[in-house]
mmCIF file of C-alpha atoms and ligand atoms in Angstrom:
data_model
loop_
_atom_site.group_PDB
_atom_site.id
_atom_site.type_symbol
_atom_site.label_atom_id
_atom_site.label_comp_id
_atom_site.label_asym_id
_atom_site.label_seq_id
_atom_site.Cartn_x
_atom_site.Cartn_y
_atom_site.Cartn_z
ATOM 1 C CA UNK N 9 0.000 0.000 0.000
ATOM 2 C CA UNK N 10 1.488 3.761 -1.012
ATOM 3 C CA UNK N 11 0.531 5.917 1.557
ATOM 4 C CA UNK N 12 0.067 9.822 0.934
ATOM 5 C CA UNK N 13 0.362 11.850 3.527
ATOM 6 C CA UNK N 14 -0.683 15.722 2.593
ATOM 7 C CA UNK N 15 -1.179 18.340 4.682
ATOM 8 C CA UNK N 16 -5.004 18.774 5.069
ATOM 9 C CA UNK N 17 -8.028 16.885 3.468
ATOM 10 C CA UNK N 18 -8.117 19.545 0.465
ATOM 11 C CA UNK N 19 -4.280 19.086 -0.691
ATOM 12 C CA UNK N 20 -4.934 15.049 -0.354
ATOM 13 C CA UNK N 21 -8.330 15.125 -2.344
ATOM 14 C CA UNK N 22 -6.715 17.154 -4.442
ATOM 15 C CA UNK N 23 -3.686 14.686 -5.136
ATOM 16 C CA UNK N 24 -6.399 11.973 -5.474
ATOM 17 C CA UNK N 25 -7.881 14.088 -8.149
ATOM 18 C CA UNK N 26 -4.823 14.252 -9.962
ATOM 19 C CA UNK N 27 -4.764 10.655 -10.124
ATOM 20 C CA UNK N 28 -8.255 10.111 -11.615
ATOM 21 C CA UNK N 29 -7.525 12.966 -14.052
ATOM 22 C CA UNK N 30 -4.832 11.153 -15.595
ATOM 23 C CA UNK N 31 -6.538 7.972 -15.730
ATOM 24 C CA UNK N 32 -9.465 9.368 -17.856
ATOM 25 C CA UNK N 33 -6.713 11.206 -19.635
ATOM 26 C CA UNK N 34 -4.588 7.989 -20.717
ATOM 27 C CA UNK N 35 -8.302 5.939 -20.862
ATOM 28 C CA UNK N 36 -10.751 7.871 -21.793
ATOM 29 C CA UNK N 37 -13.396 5.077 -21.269
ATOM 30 C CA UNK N 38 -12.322 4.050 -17.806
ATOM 31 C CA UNK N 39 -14.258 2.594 -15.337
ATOM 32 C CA UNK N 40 -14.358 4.525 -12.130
ATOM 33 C CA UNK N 41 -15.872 2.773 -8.735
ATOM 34 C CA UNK N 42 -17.078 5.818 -6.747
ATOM 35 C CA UNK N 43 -17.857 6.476 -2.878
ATOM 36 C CA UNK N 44 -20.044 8.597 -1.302
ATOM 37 C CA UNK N 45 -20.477 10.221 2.187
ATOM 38 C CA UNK N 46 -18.324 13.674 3.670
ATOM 39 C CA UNK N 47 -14.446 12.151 2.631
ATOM 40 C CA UNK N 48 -14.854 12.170 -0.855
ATOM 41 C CA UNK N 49 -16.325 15.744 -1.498
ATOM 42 C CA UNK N 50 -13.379 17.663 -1.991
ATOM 43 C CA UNK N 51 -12.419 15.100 -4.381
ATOM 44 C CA UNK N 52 -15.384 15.333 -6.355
ATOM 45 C CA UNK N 53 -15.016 19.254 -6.585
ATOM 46 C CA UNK N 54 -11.965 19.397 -7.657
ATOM 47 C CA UNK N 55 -12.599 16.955 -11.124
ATOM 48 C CA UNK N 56 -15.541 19.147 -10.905
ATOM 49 C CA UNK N 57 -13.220 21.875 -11.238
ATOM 50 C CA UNK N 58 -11.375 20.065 -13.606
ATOM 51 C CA UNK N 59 -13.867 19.245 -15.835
ATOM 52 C CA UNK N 60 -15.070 22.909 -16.354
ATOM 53 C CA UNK N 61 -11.130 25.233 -16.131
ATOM 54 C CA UNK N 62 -9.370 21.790 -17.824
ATOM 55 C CA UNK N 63 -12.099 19.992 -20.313
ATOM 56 C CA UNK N 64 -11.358 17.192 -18.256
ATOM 57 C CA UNK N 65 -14.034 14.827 -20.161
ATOM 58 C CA UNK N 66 -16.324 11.905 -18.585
ATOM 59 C CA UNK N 67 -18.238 11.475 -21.539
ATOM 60 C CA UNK N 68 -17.312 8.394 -22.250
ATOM 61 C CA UNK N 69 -16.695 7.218 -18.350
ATOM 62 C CA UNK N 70 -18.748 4.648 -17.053
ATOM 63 C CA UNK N 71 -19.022 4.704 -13.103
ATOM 64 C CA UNK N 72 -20.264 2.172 -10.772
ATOM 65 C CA UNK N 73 -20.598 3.438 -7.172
ATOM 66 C CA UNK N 74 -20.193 0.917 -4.056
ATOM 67 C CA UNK N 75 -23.567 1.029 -2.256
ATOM 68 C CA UNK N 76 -26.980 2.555 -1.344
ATOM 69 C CA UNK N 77 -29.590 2.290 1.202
ATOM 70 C CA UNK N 78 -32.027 -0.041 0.706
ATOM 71 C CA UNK N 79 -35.668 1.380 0.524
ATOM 72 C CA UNK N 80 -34.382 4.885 -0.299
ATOM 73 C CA UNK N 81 -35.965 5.804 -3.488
ATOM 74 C CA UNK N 82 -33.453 7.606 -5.895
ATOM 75 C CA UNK N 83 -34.564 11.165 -5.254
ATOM 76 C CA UNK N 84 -34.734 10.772 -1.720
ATOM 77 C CA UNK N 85 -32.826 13.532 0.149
ATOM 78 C CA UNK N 86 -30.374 10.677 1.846
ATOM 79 C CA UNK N 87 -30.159 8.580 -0.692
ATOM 80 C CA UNK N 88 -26.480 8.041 -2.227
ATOM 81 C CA UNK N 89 -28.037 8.332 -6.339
ATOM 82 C CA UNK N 90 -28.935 11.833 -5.248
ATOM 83 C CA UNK N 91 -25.531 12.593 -3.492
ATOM 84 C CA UNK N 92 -24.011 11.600 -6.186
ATOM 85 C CA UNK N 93 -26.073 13.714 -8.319
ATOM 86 C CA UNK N 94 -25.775 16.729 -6.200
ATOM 87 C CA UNK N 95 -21.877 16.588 -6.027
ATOM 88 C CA UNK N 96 -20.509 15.345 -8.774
ATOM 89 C CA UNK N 97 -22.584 13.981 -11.844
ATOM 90 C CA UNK N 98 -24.826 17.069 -12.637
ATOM 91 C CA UNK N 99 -21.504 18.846 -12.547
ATOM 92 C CA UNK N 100 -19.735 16.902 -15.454
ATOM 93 C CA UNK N 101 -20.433 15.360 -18.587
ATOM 94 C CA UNK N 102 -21.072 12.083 -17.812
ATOM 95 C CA UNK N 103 -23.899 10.414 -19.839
ATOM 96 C CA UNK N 104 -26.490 9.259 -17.094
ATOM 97 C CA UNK N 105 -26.800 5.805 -18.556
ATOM 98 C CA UNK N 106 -23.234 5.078 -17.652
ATOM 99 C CA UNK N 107 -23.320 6.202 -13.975
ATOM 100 C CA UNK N 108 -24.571 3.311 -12.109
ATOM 101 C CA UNK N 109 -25.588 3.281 -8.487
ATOM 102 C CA UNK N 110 -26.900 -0.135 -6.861
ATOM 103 C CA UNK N 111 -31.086 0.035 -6.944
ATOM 104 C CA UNK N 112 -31.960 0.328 -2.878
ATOM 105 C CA UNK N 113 -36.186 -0.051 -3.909
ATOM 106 C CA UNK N 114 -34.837 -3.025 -6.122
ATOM 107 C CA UNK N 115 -37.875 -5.656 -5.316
ATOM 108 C CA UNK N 116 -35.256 -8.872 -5.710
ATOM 109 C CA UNK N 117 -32.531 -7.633 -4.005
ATOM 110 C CA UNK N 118 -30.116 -11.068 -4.447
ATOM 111 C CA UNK N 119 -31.226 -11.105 -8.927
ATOM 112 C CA UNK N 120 -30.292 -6.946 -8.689
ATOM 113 C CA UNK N 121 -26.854 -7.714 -6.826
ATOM 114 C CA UNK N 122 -25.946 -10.505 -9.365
ATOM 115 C CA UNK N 123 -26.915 -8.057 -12.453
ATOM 116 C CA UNK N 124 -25.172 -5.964 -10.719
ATOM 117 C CA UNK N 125 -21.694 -7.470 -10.237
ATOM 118 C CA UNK N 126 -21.787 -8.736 -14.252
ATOM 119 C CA UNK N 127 -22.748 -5.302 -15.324
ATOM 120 C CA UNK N 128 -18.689 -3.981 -13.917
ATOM 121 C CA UNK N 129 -17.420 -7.347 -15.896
ATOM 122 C CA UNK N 130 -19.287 -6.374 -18.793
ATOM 123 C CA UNK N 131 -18.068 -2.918 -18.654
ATOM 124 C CA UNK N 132 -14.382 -4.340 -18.706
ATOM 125 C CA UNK N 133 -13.816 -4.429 -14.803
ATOM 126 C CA UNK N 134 -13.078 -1.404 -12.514
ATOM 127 C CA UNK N 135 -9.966 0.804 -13.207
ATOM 128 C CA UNK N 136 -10.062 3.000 -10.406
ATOM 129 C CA UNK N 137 -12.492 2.302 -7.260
ATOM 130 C CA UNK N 138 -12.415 5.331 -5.235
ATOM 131 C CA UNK N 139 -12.921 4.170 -1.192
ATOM 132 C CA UNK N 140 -13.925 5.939 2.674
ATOM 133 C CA UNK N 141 -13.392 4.580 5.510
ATOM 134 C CA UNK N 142 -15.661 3.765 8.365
ATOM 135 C CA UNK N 143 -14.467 4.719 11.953
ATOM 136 C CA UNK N 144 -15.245 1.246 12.395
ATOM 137 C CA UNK N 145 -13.078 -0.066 9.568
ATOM 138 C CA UNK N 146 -15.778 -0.817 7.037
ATOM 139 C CA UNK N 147 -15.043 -0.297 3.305
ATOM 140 C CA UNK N 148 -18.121 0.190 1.025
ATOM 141 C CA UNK N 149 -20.937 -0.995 4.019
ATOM 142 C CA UNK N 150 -18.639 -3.811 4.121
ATOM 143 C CA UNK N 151 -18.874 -4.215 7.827
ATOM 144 C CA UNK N 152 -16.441 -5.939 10.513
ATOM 145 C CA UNK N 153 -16.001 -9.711 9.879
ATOM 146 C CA UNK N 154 -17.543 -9.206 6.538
ATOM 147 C CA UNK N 155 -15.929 -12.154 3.955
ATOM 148 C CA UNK N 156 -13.491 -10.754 1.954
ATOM 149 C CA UNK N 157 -14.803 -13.037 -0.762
ATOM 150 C CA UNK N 158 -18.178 -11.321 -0.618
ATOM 151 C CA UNK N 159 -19.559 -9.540 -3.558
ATOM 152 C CA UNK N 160 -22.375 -6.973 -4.145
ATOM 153 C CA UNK N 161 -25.654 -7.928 -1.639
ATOM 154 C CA UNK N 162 -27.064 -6.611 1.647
ATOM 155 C CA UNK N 163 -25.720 -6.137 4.621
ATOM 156 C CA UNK N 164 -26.987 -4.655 7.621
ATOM 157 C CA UNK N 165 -25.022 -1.907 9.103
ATOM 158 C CA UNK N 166 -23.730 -1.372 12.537
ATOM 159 C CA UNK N 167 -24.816 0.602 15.684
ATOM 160 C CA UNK N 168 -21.595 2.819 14.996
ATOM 161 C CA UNK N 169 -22.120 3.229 11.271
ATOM 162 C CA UNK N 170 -25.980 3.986 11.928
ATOM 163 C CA UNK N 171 -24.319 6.446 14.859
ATOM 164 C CA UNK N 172 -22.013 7.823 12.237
ATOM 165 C CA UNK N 173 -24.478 8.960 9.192
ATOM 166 C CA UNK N 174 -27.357 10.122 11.857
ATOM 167 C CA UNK N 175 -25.695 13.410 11.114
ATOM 168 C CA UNK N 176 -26.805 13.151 7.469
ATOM 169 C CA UNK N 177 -30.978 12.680 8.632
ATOM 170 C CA UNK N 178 -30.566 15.387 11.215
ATOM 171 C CA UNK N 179 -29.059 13.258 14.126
ATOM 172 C CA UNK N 180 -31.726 11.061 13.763
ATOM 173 C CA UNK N 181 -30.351 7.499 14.100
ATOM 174 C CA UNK N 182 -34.034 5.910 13.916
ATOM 175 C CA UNK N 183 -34.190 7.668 10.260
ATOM 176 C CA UNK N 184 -31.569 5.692 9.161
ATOM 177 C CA UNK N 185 -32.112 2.824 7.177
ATOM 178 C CA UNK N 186 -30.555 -0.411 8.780
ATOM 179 C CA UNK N 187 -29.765 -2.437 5.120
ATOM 180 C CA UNK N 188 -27.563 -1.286 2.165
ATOM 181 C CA UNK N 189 -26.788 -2.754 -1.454
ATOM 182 C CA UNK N 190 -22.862 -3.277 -1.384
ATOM 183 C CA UNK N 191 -19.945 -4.266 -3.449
ATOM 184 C CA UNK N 192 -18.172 -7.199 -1.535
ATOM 185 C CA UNK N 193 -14.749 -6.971 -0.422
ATOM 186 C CA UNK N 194 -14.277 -9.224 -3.742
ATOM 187 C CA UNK N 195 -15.587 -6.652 -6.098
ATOM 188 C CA UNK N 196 -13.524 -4.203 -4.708
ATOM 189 C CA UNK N 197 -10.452 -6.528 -4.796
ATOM 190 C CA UNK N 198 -11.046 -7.038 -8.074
ATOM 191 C CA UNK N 199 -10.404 -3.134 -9.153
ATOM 192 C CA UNK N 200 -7.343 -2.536 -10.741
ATOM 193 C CA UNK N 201 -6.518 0.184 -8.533
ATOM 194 C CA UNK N 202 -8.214 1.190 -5.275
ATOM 195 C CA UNK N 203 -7.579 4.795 -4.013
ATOM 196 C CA UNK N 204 -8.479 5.157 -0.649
ATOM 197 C CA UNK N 205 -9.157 8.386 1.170
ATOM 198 C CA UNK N 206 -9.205 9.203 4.989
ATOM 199 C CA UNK N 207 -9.458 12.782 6.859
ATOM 200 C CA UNK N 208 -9.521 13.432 10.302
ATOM 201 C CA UNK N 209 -8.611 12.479 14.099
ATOM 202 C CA UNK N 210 -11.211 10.130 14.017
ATOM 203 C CA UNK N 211 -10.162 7.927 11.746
ATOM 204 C CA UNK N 212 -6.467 7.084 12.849
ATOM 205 C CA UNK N 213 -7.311 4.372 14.815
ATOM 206 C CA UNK N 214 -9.010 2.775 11.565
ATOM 207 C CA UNK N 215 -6.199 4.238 9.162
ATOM 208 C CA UNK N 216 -3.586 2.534 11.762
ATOM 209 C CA UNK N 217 -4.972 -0.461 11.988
ATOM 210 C CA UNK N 218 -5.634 -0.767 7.889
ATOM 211 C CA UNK N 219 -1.923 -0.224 7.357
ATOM 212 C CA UNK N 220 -0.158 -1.830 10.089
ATOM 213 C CA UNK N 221 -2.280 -4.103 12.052
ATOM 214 C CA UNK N 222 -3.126 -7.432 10.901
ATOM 215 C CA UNK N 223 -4.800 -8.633 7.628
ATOM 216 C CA UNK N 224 -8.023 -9.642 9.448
ATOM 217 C CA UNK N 225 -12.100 -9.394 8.843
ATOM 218 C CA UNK N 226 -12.141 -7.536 11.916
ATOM 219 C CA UNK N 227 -11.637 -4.601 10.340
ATOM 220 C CA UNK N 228 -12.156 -5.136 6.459
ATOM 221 C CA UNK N 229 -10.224 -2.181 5.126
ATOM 222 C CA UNK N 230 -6.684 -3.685 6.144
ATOM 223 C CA UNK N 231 -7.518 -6.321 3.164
ATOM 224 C CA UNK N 232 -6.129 -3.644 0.679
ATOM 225 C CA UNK N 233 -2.317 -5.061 2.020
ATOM 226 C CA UNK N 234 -3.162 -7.494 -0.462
ATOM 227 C CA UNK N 235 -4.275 -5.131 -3.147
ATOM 228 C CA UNK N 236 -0.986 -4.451 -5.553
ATOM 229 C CA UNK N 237 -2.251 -1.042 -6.337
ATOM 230 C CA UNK N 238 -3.285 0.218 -3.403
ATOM 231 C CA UNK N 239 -2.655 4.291 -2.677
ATOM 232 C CA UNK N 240 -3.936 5.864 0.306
ATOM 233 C CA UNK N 241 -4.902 9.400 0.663
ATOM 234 C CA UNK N 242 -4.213 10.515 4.573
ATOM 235 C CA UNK N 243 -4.236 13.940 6.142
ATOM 236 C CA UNK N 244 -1.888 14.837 9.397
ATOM 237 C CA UNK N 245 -4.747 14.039 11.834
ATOM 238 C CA UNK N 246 -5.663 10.623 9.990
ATOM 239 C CA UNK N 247 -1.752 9.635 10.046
ATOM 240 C CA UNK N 248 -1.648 10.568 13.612
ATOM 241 C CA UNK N 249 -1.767 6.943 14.794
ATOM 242 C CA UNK N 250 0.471 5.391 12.415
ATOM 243 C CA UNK N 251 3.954 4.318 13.598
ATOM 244 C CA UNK N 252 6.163 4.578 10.386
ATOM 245 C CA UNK N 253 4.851 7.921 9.043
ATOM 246 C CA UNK N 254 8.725 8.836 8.491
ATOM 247 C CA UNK N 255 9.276 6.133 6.390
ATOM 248 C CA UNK N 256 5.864 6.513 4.333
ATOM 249 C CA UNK N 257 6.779 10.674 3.933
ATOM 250 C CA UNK N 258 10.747 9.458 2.826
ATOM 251 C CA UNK N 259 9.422 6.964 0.548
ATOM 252 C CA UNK N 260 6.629 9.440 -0.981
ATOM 253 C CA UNK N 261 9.423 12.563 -0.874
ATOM 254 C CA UNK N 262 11.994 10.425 -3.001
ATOM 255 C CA UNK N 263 10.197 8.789 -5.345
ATOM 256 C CA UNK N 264 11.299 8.819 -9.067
ATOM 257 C CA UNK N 265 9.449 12.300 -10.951
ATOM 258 C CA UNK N 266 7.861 9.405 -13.576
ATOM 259 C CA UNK N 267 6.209 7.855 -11.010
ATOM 260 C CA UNK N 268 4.698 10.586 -9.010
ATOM 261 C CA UNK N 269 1.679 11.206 -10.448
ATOM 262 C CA UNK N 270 0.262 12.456 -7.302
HETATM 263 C C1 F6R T 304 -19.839 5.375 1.174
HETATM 264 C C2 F6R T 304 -19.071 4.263 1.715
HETATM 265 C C3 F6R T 304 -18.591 4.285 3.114
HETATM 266 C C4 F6R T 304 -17.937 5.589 3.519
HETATM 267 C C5 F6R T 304 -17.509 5.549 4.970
HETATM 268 C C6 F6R T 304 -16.911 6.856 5.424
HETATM 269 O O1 F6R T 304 -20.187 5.133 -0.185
HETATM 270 O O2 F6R T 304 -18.861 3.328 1.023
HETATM 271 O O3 F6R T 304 -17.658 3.237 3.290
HETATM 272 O O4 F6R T 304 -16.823 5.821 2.692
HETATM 273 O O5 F6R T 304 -18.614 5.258 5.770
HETATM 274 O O6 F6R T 304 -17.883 7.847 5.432
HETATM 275 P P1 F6R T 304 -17.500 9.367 5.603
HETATM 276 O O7 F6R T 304 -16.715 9.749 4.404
HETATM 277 O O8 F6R T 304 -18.818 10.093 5.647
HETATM 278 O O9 F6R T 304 -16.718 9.476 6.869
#
């Protein structure tokens, strides 16, 4: 795993944006696995940014983003289709048939996951998945102890993660839905690269134990050791808790100028 440690959450989303940019660049028909929820915002407007100061083009992008809530209708206030529309899609030129976002009012959940999962195959596979990470260590709603040969179903989530995104239905933790549509820990495995972004004091202990502690289910983000493209986006406060963050800055600081592209 490369890990990235900037300054402050804008200078890392902004590195993370750099990387995207030069995927669609090189590819212009890439397939980008996107996240939703407060880390990846800055992210989102600065390819916003891109696309409208640089032409950077998603008009022949196809996206596939890791989960929704199940029985949130799309234009519900909450629900992760119209996040994404609010902050990034209405913004750019992606055609709307090629953004897909699991179906959380799907009526067969198990037949939608399974279309679901052979819809990214069709589309060639994921180049790029972008990934948060839960306080509790959950990537996608991929929640502790979760197999990390699962692939897109439900899942319930937990009493922290429930605790977490109350601030999203006005601290209301009853509002939020208890089941979510989710890529498995498989599907994200399978992306080519997996770029991985984490902001904040409260999510060292998670960011610590993803990097450094044990490849375990326990807390499902530390799988990505075994990713071989695996780049992780940290600010100061999210670093706090690591124990090598000299060696991470000297590797990052003397790095060949071909292979930054961040
Ligand atoms: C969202 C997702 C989640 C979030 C994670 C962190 O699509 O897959 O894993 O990335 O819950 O959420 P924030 O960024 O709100 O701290």
């Amino acid at each position: 795993m490369e890990i990235i440690i900037k300054r402050d959450a804008l200078s890392g989303s902004q590195a993370a944006a750099r990387v995207i940019a030069r995927l669609v660049r090189e590819k212009p028909t890439a397939v980008i696995g996107l996240a939703t929820g407060s880390t990846p915002l800055m992210l989102y407007n600065e390819l916003i940014r891109m696309h409208r100061e640089e032409g950077l083009d998603f008009s022949r992008v196809t996206t596939f983003n890791l989960d929704e809530y199940v029985g949130l209708p799309p234009d519900h206030a909450q629900s992760y289709h119209r996040f994404m529309w609010d902050n990034l899609f209405r913004h750019i030129n992606i055609v709307p048939e090629n953004a897909n976002i699991p179906d959380g009012m799907a009526k067969n959940i198990p037949a939608f996951c399974a279309v679901y999962e052979q819809a990214i195959v069709r589309a060639g596979g994921i180049d790029l998945q972008v990934l948060g990470i839960g306080s509790d260590g959950h990537v996608g709603f991929n929640e502790p102890t979760s197999s990390f040969a699962s692939r897109t179903r439900i899942k319930t989530l937990t009493r922290q993660t429930v605790a977490d995104n109350a601030r999203f239905f006005g601290g209301d933790e009853a509002k939020v839905p208890h089941h979510c549509i989710t890529m498995g820990i498989g599907t994200i495995m399978d992306a080519r690269m997996n770029l991985m972004l984490a902001f904040g004091e409260n999510k060292a202990e998670a960011v610590a134990a993803t990097v450094e502690g044990p490849v375990a289910s326990i807390m499902p983000a530390s799988i990505l050791q075994h990713h071989p493209a695996a780049k992780l986006f940290i600010d100061e406060a999210a670093a706090s808790r690591l124990k090598l963050t000299d060696y991470y800055r000297w590797v990052y600081d003397g790095k060949p100028s071909w292979q930054k592209d961040a």
